[in-house]
Short mmCIF file of C-alpha atoms (C1' of nucleotides) in Angstrom, two decimals:
data_model
loop_
_atom_site.label_atom_id
_atom_site.label_comp_id
_atom_site.label_asym_id
_atom_site.label_seq_id
_atom_site.Cartn_x
_atom_site.Cartn_y
_atom_site.Cartn_z
CA UNK A 28 30.58 87.26 105.48
CA UNK A 29 33.44 85.05 104.49
CA UNK A 30 35.34 83.33 107.23
CA UNK A 31 38.99 83.99 106.75
CA UNK A 32 40.82 81.45 108.87
CA UNK A 33 38.89 78.58 107.29
CA UNK A 34 41.17 78.53 104.29
CA UNK A 35 41.63 75.17 102.72
CA UNK A 36 45.23 75.86 101.97
CA UNK A 37 46.79 78.18 104.51
CA UNK A 38 50.31 77.70 103.26
CA UNK A 39 52.52 80.73 103.00
CA UNK A 40 51.28 82.03 99.70
CA UNK A 41 47.58 82.38 100.44
CA UNK A 42 48.26 83.93 103.80
CA UNK A 43 50.69 86.39 102.25
CA UNK A 44 48.18 87.43 99.61
CA UNK A 45 45.50 87.77 102.22
CA UNK A 46 47.67 89.93 104.43
CA UNK A 47 48.74 92.10 101.51
CA UNK A 48 45.16 92.64 100.40
CA UNK A 49 44.01 93.47 103.92
CA UNK A 50 46.83 95.92 104.31
CA UNK A 51 46.02 97.48 100.96
CA UNK A 52 42.39 97.98 101.96
CA UNK A 53 43.32 99.74 105.17
CA UNK A 54 45.90 101.82 103.35
CA UNK A 55 43.54 102.88 100.59
CA UNK A 56 40.78 103.80 103.01
CA UNK A 57 43.23 105.93 104.93
CA UNK A 58 44.11 107.95 101.85
CA UNK A 59 41.21 108.05 99.45
CA UNK A 60 37.48 108.37 99.95
CA UNK A 61 35.57 105.15 100.36
CA UNK A 62 34.19 105.10 96.83
CA UNK A 63 37.74 104.74 95.51
CA UNK A 64 38.00 101.35 97.19
CA UNK A 65 37.59 99.33 94.03
CA UNK A 66 38.87 95.83 93.49
CA UNK A 67 41.46 96.75 90.85
CA UNK A 68 42.74 99.55 93.07
CA UNK A 69 43.10 97.23 96.04
CA UNK A 70 44.79 94.59 93.91
CA UNK A 71 47.22 97.08 92.44
CA UNK A 72 48.14 98.40 95.86
CA UNK A 73 48.59 94.89 97.20
CA UNK A 74 50.77 93.85 94.27
CA UNK A 75 48.26 91.17 93.39
CA UNK A 76 46.28 90.48 90.27
CA UNK A 77 42.66 91.71 90.39
CA UNK A 78 41.46 88.25 89.44
CA UNK A 79 42.69 86.91 92.73
CA UNK A 80 40.67 89.41 94.71
CA UNK A 81 37.57 88.84 92.63
CA UNK A 82 37.77 85.12 93.15
CA UNK A 83 38.56 85.07 96.85
CA UNK A 84 36.27 87.84 98.04
CA UNK A 85 33.82 88.46 95.25
CA UNK A 86 32.81 92.00 96.04
CA UNK A 87 34.22 95.01 97.80
CA UNK A 88 31.56 94.70 100.49
CA UNK A 89 32.58 91.17 101.43
CA UNK A 90 36.21 92.16 101.38
CA UNK A 91 35.48 95.05 103.70
CA UNK A 92 33.58 92.81 106.07
CA UNK A 93 36.47 90.37 106.16
CA UNK A 94 38.97 93.11 106.84
CA UNK A 95 36.82 94.62 109.56
CA UNK A 96 36.24 91.38 111.42
CA UNK A 97 39.95 90.66 111.34
CA UNK A 98 40.84 94.16 112.39
CA UNK A 99 38.39 94.35 115.27
CA UNK A 100 38.99 90.89 116.68
CA UNK A 101 41.78 90.15 119.07
CA UNK A 102 42.98 93.74 118.98
CA UNK A 103 42.08 94.55 122.58
CA UNK A 104 42.94 92.25 125.45
CA UNK A 105 40.59 91.79 128.40
CA UNK A 106 42.42 93.09 131.46
CA UNK A 107 42.27 91.55 134.90
CA UNK A 108 42.84 94.20 137.52
CA UNK A 109 40.85 92.51 140.25
CA UNK A 110 37.90 94.86 140.28
CA UNK A 111 35.15 95.40 137.77
CA UNK A 112 35.72 99.14 137.78
CA UNK A 113 39.39 98.69 137.07
CA UNK A 114 38.76 96.17 134.31
CA UNK A 115 36.14 98.30 132.62
CA UNK A 116 38.13 101.52 132.83
CA UNK A 117 41.19 99.89 131.40
CA UNK A 118 39.28 98.08 128.68
CA UNK A 119 37.04 100.91 127.55
CA UNK A 120 40.01 103.23 127.61
CA UNK A 121 41.82 100.91 125.24
CA UNK A 122 38.80 100.69 122.99
CA UNK A 123 38.52 104.47 122.97
CA UNK A 124 42.18 104.83 122.14
CA UNK A 125 41.71 102.45 119.27
CA UNK A 126 38.84 104.56 117.99
CA UNK A 127 41.04 107.66 118.10
CA UNK A 128 42.93 106.62 115.00
CA UNK A 129 41.38 108.30 111.93
CA UNK A 130 42.29 105.37 109.73
CA UNK A 131 40.44 103.02 112.02
CA UNK A 132 37.43 105.28 111.88
CA UNK A 133 37.60 105.35 108.10
CA UNK A 134 37.56 101.56 108.02
CA UNK A 135 34.60 101.49 110.38
CA UNK A 136 32.63 103.99 108.36
CA UNK A 137 33.26 102.22 105.10
CA UNK A 138 32.31 98.87 106.60
CA UNK A 139 29.09 100.26 108.03
CA UNK A 140 28.25 101.68 104.63
CA UNK A 141 28.97 98.43 102.85
CA UNK A 142 25.88 96.60 104.07
CA UNK A 143 23.46 95.84 106.86
CA UNK A 144 25.88 93.47 108.60
CA UNK A 145 28.74 95.91 108.37
CA UNK A 146 28.10 97.34 111.81
CA UNK A 147 28.19 93.96 113.48
CA UNK A 148 31.54 93.25 111.84
CA UNK A 149 32.98 96.37 113.49
CA UNK A 150 31.91 95.28 116.95
CA UNK A 151 34.03 92.17 116.72
CA UNK A 152 34.11 90.51 120.09
CA UNK A 153 33.37 93.59 122.17
CA UNK A 154 30.19 92.14 123.58
CA UNK A 155 31.86 88.90 124.57
CA UNK A 156 34.71 90.79 126.22
CA UNK A 157 32.29 92.95 128.15
CA UNK A 158 30.25 89.94 129.14
CA UNK A 159 33.38 88.10 130.26
CA UNK A 160 34.43 90.91 132.60
CA UNK A 161 30.99 91.24 134.11
CA UNK A 162 30.61 87.51 134.46
CA UNK A 163 33.94 87.28 136.23
CA UNK A 164 32.89 89.94 138.70
CA UNK A 165 29.64 88.12 139.26
CA UNK A 166 31.51 84.88 140.00
CA UNK A 167 33.58 86.85 142.51
CA UNK A 168 30.34 87.57 144.32
CA UNK A 169 29.95 91.22 143.45
CA UNK A 170 26.66 92.71 142.38
CA UNK A 171 27.03 93.58 138.73
CA UNK A 172 25.03 95.53 136.20
CA UNK A 173 23.41 93.78 133.30
CA UNK A 174 25.55 93.19 130.25
CA UNK A 175 22.87 94.75 128.11
CA UNK A 176 22.89 98.04 129.97
CA UNK A 177 26.68 98.06 129.97
CA UNK A 178 26.59 97.79 126.20
CA UNK A 179 24.04 100.57 125.97
CA UNK A 180 25.73 103.04 128.28
CA UNK A 181 29.39 102.29 127.62
CA UNK A 182 29.73 101.20 124.02
CA UNK A 183 26.74 103.31 122.99
CA UNK A 184 28.15 106.74 123.85
CA UNK A 185 31.65 105.77 122.77
CA UNK A 186 30.73 104.57 119.32
CA UNK A 187 28.15 107.30 118.88
CA UNK A 188 30.82 109.91 119.41
CA UNK A 189 33.19 108.10 117.12
CA UNK A 190 30.75 107.89 114.25
CA UNK A 191 28.34 110.79 114.58
CA UNK A 192 30.40 113.41 116.32
CA UNK A 193 33.24 115.36 114.83
CA UNK A 194 35.69 115.01 117.69
CA UNK A 195 36.54 111.49 118.77
CA UNK A 196 36.30 110.36 122.36
CA UNK A 197 39.46 110.30 124.42
CA UNK A 198 40.62 107.51 126.64
CA UNK A 199 40.18 109.67 129.75
CA UNK A 200 36.62 110.44 128.81
CA UNK A 201 35.95 106.73 128.43
CA UNK A 202 37.22 106.12 131.96
CA UNK A 203 34.91 108.80 133.33
CA UNK A 204 32.12 107.12 131.42
CA UNK A 205 32.77 103.89 133.28
CA UNK A 206 32.80 105.67 136.61
CA UNK A 207 29.48 107.39 136.09
CA UNK A 208 27.92 104.24 134.71
CA UNK A 209 28.93 102.15 137.69
CA UNK A 210 27.85 104.86 140.12
CA UNK A 211 24.48 105.18 138.43
CA UNK A 212 23.83 101.45 138.25
CA UNK A 213 24.78 101.18 141.92
CA UNK A 214 22.51 104.05 142.89
CA UNK A 215 19.55 102.64 141.01
CA UNK A 216 19.96 99.04 142.15
CA UNK B 23 11.07 114.86 103.64
CA UNK B 24 11.27 118.60 103.43
CA UNK B 25 12.72 120.43 100.50
CA UNK B 26 15.43 122.83 101.47
CA UNK B 27 14.79 125.89 99.29
CA UNK B 28 18.36 127.13 99.35
CA UNK B 29 18.49 126.98 95.57
CA UNK B 30 19.35 129.99 93.50
CA UNK B 31 16.39 129.35 91.26
CA UNK B 32 13.68 127.63 93.26
CA UNK B 33 11.12 127.78 90.52
CA UNK B 34 9.09 124.66 90.00
CA UNK B 35 11.46 122.84 87.71
CA UNK B 36 14.59 122.76 89.85
CA UNK B 37 12.62 121.82 92.92
CA UNK B 38 10.90 119.02 91.02
CA UNK B 39 14.19 117.63 89.78
CA UNK B 40 15.66 117.85 93.22
CA UNK B 41 12.75 116.06 94.80
CA UNK B 42 12.79 113.36 92.14
CA UNK B 43 16.50 112.76 92.60
CA UNK B 44 16.18 112.65 96.37
CA UNK B 45 13.34 110.20 96.11
CA UNK B 46 15.31 108.07 93.68
CA UNK B 47 18.26 107.91 96.06
CA UNK B 48 16.10 106.73 98.94
CA UNK B 49 14.33 104.26 96.69
CA UNK B 50 17.53 102.78 95.29
CA UNK B 51 19.13 102.45 98.71
CA UNK B 52 16.06 100.61 99.89
CA UNK B 53 16.35 98.02 97.15
CA UNK B 54 19.94 97.60 96.11
CA UNK B 55 23.17 97.52 98.07
CA UNK B 56 24.88 100.84 98.59
CA UNK B 57 27.53 100.28 95.92
CA UNK B 58 24.78 100.26 93.29
CA UNK B 59 24.02 103.89 94.07
CA UNK B 60 25.68 105.30 91.00
CA UNK B 61 24.82 108.58 89.35
CA UNK B 62 23.41 107.07 86.15
CA UNK B 63 21.28 104.69 88.19
CA UNK B 64 19.89 107.52 90.30
CA UNK B 65 19.25 109.64 87.24
CA UNK B 66 17.47 106.84 85.43
CA UNK B 67 15.27 106.14 88.44
CA UNK B 68 14.47 109.81 88.82
CA UNK B 69 13.62 110.21 85.15
CA UNK B 70 16.37 112.80 84.80
CA UNK B 71 19.42 112.97 82.62
CA UNK B 72 22.66 111.91 84.33
CA UNK B 73 24.29 115.17 83.30
CA UNK B 74 21.93 117.05 85.55
CA UNK B 75 22.93 115.03 88.58
CA UNK B 76 26.62 115.32 87.77
CA UNK B 77 26.40 119.06 87.49
CA UNK B 78 24.24 119.76 90.52
CA UNK B 79 25.78 117.36 92.99
CA UNK B 80 29.08 116.31 91.51
CA UNK B 81 29.59 113.03 93.30
CA UNK B 82 27.49 110.36 94.90
CA UNK B 83 28.92 111.26 98.31
CA UNK B 84 27.75 114.86 98.09
CA UNK B 85 24.38 113.74 96.83
CA UNK B 86 24.05 111.37 99.76
CA UNK B 87 24.97 114.08 102.20
CA UNK B 88 22.36 116.38 100.72
CA UNK B 89 19.69 113.72 100.88
CA UNK B 90 20.58 112.82 104.45
CA UNK B 91 20.52 116.39 105.74
CA UNK B 92 17.15 116.94 104.11
CA UNK B 93 15.80 113.64 105.34
CA UNK B 94 16.94 114.09 108.94
CA UNK B 95 15.96 117.70 109.34
CA UNK B 96 12.49 118.77 110.27
CA UNK B 97 11.28 115.18 110.35
CA UNK B 98 10.64 115.07 114.10
CA UNK B 99 8.84 117.83 115.93
CA UNK B 100 9.85 118.90 119.40
CA UNK B 101 6.92 118.11 121.69
CA UNK B 102 5.75 120.27 124.58
CA UNK B 103 4.09 118.11 127.19
CA UNK B 104 4.89 120.35 130.14
CA UNK B 105 7.52 118.14 131.74
CA UNK B 106 11.02 117.27 130.65
CA UNK B 107 10.33 113.57 131.13
CA UNK B 108 7.25 113.74 128.96
CA UNK B 109 9.01 115.73 126.27
CA UNK B 110 12.02 113.43 126.17
CA UNK B 111 9.99 110.25 126.16
CA UNK B 112 7.80 111.46 123.38
CA UNK B 113 10.69 112.82 121.35
CA UNK B 114 13.10 109.90 121.73
CA UNK B 115 10.24 107.52 121.05
CA UNK B 116 9.60 109.30 117.77
CA UNK B 117 13.27 109.22 116.88
CA UNK B 118 13.39 105.51 117.68
CA UNK B 119 10.34 104.87 115.56
CA UNK B 120 12.00 106.69 112.72
CA UNK B 121 15.06 104.50 113.09
CA UNK B 122 12.89 101.41 112.90
CA UNK B 123 12.40 101.79 109.18
CA UNK B 124 14.95 99.62 107.32
CA UNK B 125 15.08 102.09 104.46
CA UNK B 126 15.97 104.89 106.82
CA UNK B 127 18.71 102.75 108.28
CA UNK B 128 20.02 101.98 104.82
CA UNK B 129 20.22 105.69 104.07
CA UNK B 130 22.03 106.30 107.33
CA UNK B 131 24.54 103.55 106.74
CA UNK B 132 25.30 104.67 103.23
CA UNK B 133 25.70 108.27 104.34
CA UNK B 134 28.06 107.29 107.13
CA UNK B 135 30.11 105.31 104.67
CA UNK B 136 30.24 108.14 102.18
CA UNK B 137 32.70 110.27 104.12
CA UNK B 138 33.88 111.63 107.45
CA UNK B 139 31.06 114.17 107.65
CA UNK B 140 28.41 111.62 106.78
CA UNK B 141 27.60 110.88 110.39
CA UNK B 142 27.00 114.51 111.24
CA UNK B 143 24.57 114.78 108.32
CA UNK B 144 22.51 111.97 109.82
CA UNK B 145 22.18 113.69 113.16
CA UNK B 146 20.47 116.65 111.57
CA UNK B 147 19.13 118.89 114.28
CA UNK B 148 18.86 116.24 116.99
CA UNK B 149 21.28 118.05 119.25
CA UNK B 150 19.48 121.35 118.90
CA UNK B 151 16.16 119.70 119.60
CA UNK B 152 17.52 118.01 122.69
CA UNK B 153 19.12 121.23 123.82
CA UNK B 154 15.87 123.12 123.28
CA UNK B 155 13.88 120.76 125.47
CA UNK B 156 16.44 120.83 128.25
CA UNK B 157 16.80 124.58 128.02
CA UNK B 158 13.05 125.02 128.26
CA UNK B 159 12.92 122.89 131.38
CA UNK B 160 15.75 124.91 132.83
CA UNK B 161 13.88 128.14 132.18
CA UNK B 162 10.92 126.60 134.00
CA UNK B 163 13.16 126.36 137.04
CA UNK B 164 13.74 122.62 137.09
CA UNK B 165 17.13 121.11 137.67
CA UNK B 166 18.18 119.55 134.40
CA UNK B 167 20.93 117.23 133.26
CA UNK B 168 23.63 118.48 130.96
CA UNK B 169 22.88 118.41 127.26
CA UNK B 170 26.12 116.60 126.67
CA UNK B 171 25.26 113.71 128.94
CA UNK B 172 21.78 113.55 127.47
CA UNK B 173 23.35 113.12 124.04
CA UNK B 174 25.68 110.45 125.36
CA UNK B 175 23.12 108.39 127.23
CA UNK B 176 20.06 108.85 125.05
CA UNK B 177 21.20 109.25 121.48
CA UNK B 178 24.27 107.11 122.13
CA UNK B 179 22.50 103.85 122.97
CA UNK B 180 19.75 104.47 120.45
CA UNK B 181 22.00 105.04 117.47
CA UNK B 182 24.43 102.39 118.60
CA UNK B 183 21.69 99.81 118.50
CA UNK B 184 20.46 101.08 115.18
CA UNK B 185 23.85 100.85 113.51
CA UNK B 186 25.85 98.17 115.27
CA UNK B 187 23.19 95.85 116.54
CA UNK B 188 21.05 93.53 114.50
CA UNK B 189 17.75 94.26 116.20
CA UNK B 190 16.59 97.85 116.03
CA UNK B 191 15.46 99.74 119.08
CA UNK B 192 11.74 100.03 119.70
CA UNK B 193 9.91 103.12 120.73
CA UNK B 194 9.02 101.60 124.10
CA UNK B 195 12.62 100.80 124.79
CA UNK B 196 13.52 104.41 124.03
CA UNK B 197 11.00 105.60 126.58
CA UNK B 198 12.48 103.32 129.22
CA UNK B 199 15.84 104.70 128.30
CA UNK B 200 14.64 108.20 129.11
CA UNK B 201 13.25 107.07 132.44
CA UNK B 202 16.44 105.40 133.60
CA UNK B 203 18.53 108.29 132.37
CA UNK B 204 16.50 110.86 134.26
CA UNK B 205 16.45 108.68 137.38
CA UNK B 206 20.19 108.20 137.24
CA UNK B 207 20.99 111.83 136.64
CA UNK B 208 18.69 112.74 139.53
CA UNK B 209 20.29 110.20 141.83
CA UNK B 210 23.81 111.34 141.03
CA UNK B 211 23.09 115.05 141.23
"C1'" DC C 26 60.23 62.42 95.34
"C1'" DC C 27 56.01 62.71 92.67
"C1'" DA C 28 51.18 63.26 91.64
"C1'" DC C 29 47.37 66.31 92.74
"C1'" DT C 30 44.93 70.30 93.05
"C1'" DA C 31 44.03 74.76 95.11
"C1'" DA C 32 45.34 79.31 94.19
"C1'" DC C 33 47.27 82.67 91.20
"C1'" DG C 34 48.62 85.42 86.85
"C1'" DC C 35 47.59 86.79 82.02
"C1'" DA C 36 44.95 88.51 78.18
"C1'" DG C 37 40.92 90.27 76.89
"C1'" DC C 38 35.80 91.17 76.59
"C1'" DG C 39 31.35 93.78 77.20
"C1'" DA C 40 29.25 97.15 80.08
"C1'" DT C 41 28.98 101.15 82.20
"C1'" DC C 42 30.73 104.99 84.68
"C1'" DG C 43 32.25 109.76 85.02
"C1'" DG C 44 32.75 113.74 82.39
"C1'" DT C 45 32.37 117.56 78.39
"C1'" DG C 46 30.66 120.66 74.54
"C1'" DC C 47 26.63 122.49 72.69
"C1'" DG C 48 21.96 123.55 71.84
"C1'" DA C 49 17.19 123.81 73.98
"C1'" DT C 50 14.11 125.02 77.71
"C1'" DA C 51 12.13 127.53 81.29
"C1'" DA C 52 12.38 130.69 85.29
"C1'" DT C 53 13.42 135.41 86.45
"C1'" DT C 54 14.12 140.27 85.49
"C1'" DT C 55 13.34 144.70 83.27
"C1'" DA D 7 6.42 141.07 76.45
"C1'" DA D 8 11.33 140.75 75.59
"C1'" DA D 9 15.82 139.88 77.33
"C1'" DT D 10 18.69 137.29 80.34
"C1'" DT D 11 20.54 133.48 82.43
"C1'" DA D 12 20.28 129.44 85.24
"C1'" DT D 13 19.22 124.78 84.39
"C1'" DC D 14 18.46 120.76 81.74
"C1'" DG D 15 18.73 117.23 77.76
"C1'" DC D 16 21.39 115.04 73.98
"C1'" DA D 17 25.35 112.88 71.78
"C1'" DC D 18 29.58 111.27 72.56
"C1'" DC D 19 34.15 109.95 74.39
"C1'" DG D 20 37.98 107.78 77.12
"C1'" DA D 21 38.73 105.10 81.24
"C1'" DT D 22 38.02 101.56 83.97
"C1'" DC D 23 35.29 98.21 86.29
"C1'" DG D 24 33.59 93.55 86.88
"C1'" DC D 25 34.25 89.25 85.08
"C1'" DT D 26 35.81 84.85 82.45
"C1'" DG D 27 38.65 81.04 80.02
"C1'" DC D 28 43.02 79.17 80.14
"C1'" DG D 29 47.66 78.17 81.29
"C1'" DT D 30 51.08 78.37 85.24
"C1'" DT D 31 52.78 78.27 89.87
"C1'" DA D 32 53.18 76.42 94.29
"C1'" DG D 33 51.40 74.21 98.59
"C1'" DT D 34 49.85 69.34 100.12
"C1'" DG D 35 49.54 64.32 100.70
"C1'" DG D 36 51.07 59.75 99.39
#
DNA sequence: CCACTAACGCAGCGATCGGTGCGATAATTT
DNA sequence: AAATTATCGCACCGATCGCTGCGTTAGTGG
């Protein structure tokens, strides 16, 4: 995918166009079905000439990937409550809340459908955030579960419900998920 | 791939067209990116006139949903090994093997991206199959986990890896997943 | 302040997509 | 076997999509 912040000329104009186009993509996906996300439509909504979009992003798939990576990076802050349980509950609750928004889900679905790397773009820095919290607990001396199993049993159910289930997962449910995961990994250790 | 005979006129011709179109969709998704899945392209690949596809399915999204529900229904048989652990390991291993195929993943991704109900179409009858195995064990007198948590902790990680992760989940990994899930749900009961 | 050049807007061009009216074909019924 | 009707193929038509030279605008460095 195309790296956005590596623009050669980040002066006001390029950044403004980029922001407008990103906003237009999110807006269009929130209203129309994903197949209506065409370059001329995005350009018209953004108040930008289609040529600009064609030249900077090339295809709708690359544009979607760019929007997704921007959208799902730096959107959730890693908390520091002092305990791993507190950190995870707070963090996964925030992630779940984020996934409650139908427009966010629409962006995720469209990005997944845009190509094989679409899913990875939607994860953003979730794995690093999770790893950071677990690593911090480990440096505090606590016995921690593996990052891999945390991904499987925390992000797995959450994103599965978001994508494959009709009703999205609530923040409270995410917190319960953390509790049962920690209890189970403690019981099996 | 099982043909769903819910057609008004299931005589040889309609069924043949339907099968050809379904096959063409899977074939195109395996080769080209998802945005190339246009009705004329599908019709040409299927050796069918575009008008036919337009009239029977209307849009590419509906066609994708139809293909996905057919593809992900009746593809995995519910085993009967005598124990819940055996059944689940066998079944989830088969599901994981199915998800190993890149073409299957491409179909899933495209279907998810086609609309809000796309994800549900990819699940097919997984939930019913899971529920059937657990219900059977319950009728045998065993203490069983909840169907809901089985969905969360078995299908969740499996489909999460398939969609959001780069490396697909192996059948062996799926079997380990079943083992740890059953052990955890036993320990927490 | 001025040259330089990246980024953008404009006009326009094939190509193809989605859709419709009408006749032909084949499955089903009587 | 004849009638009926669902289904398909053909020809065709706007609309619009993806894309390309070319001139213009506006950030950037000397």
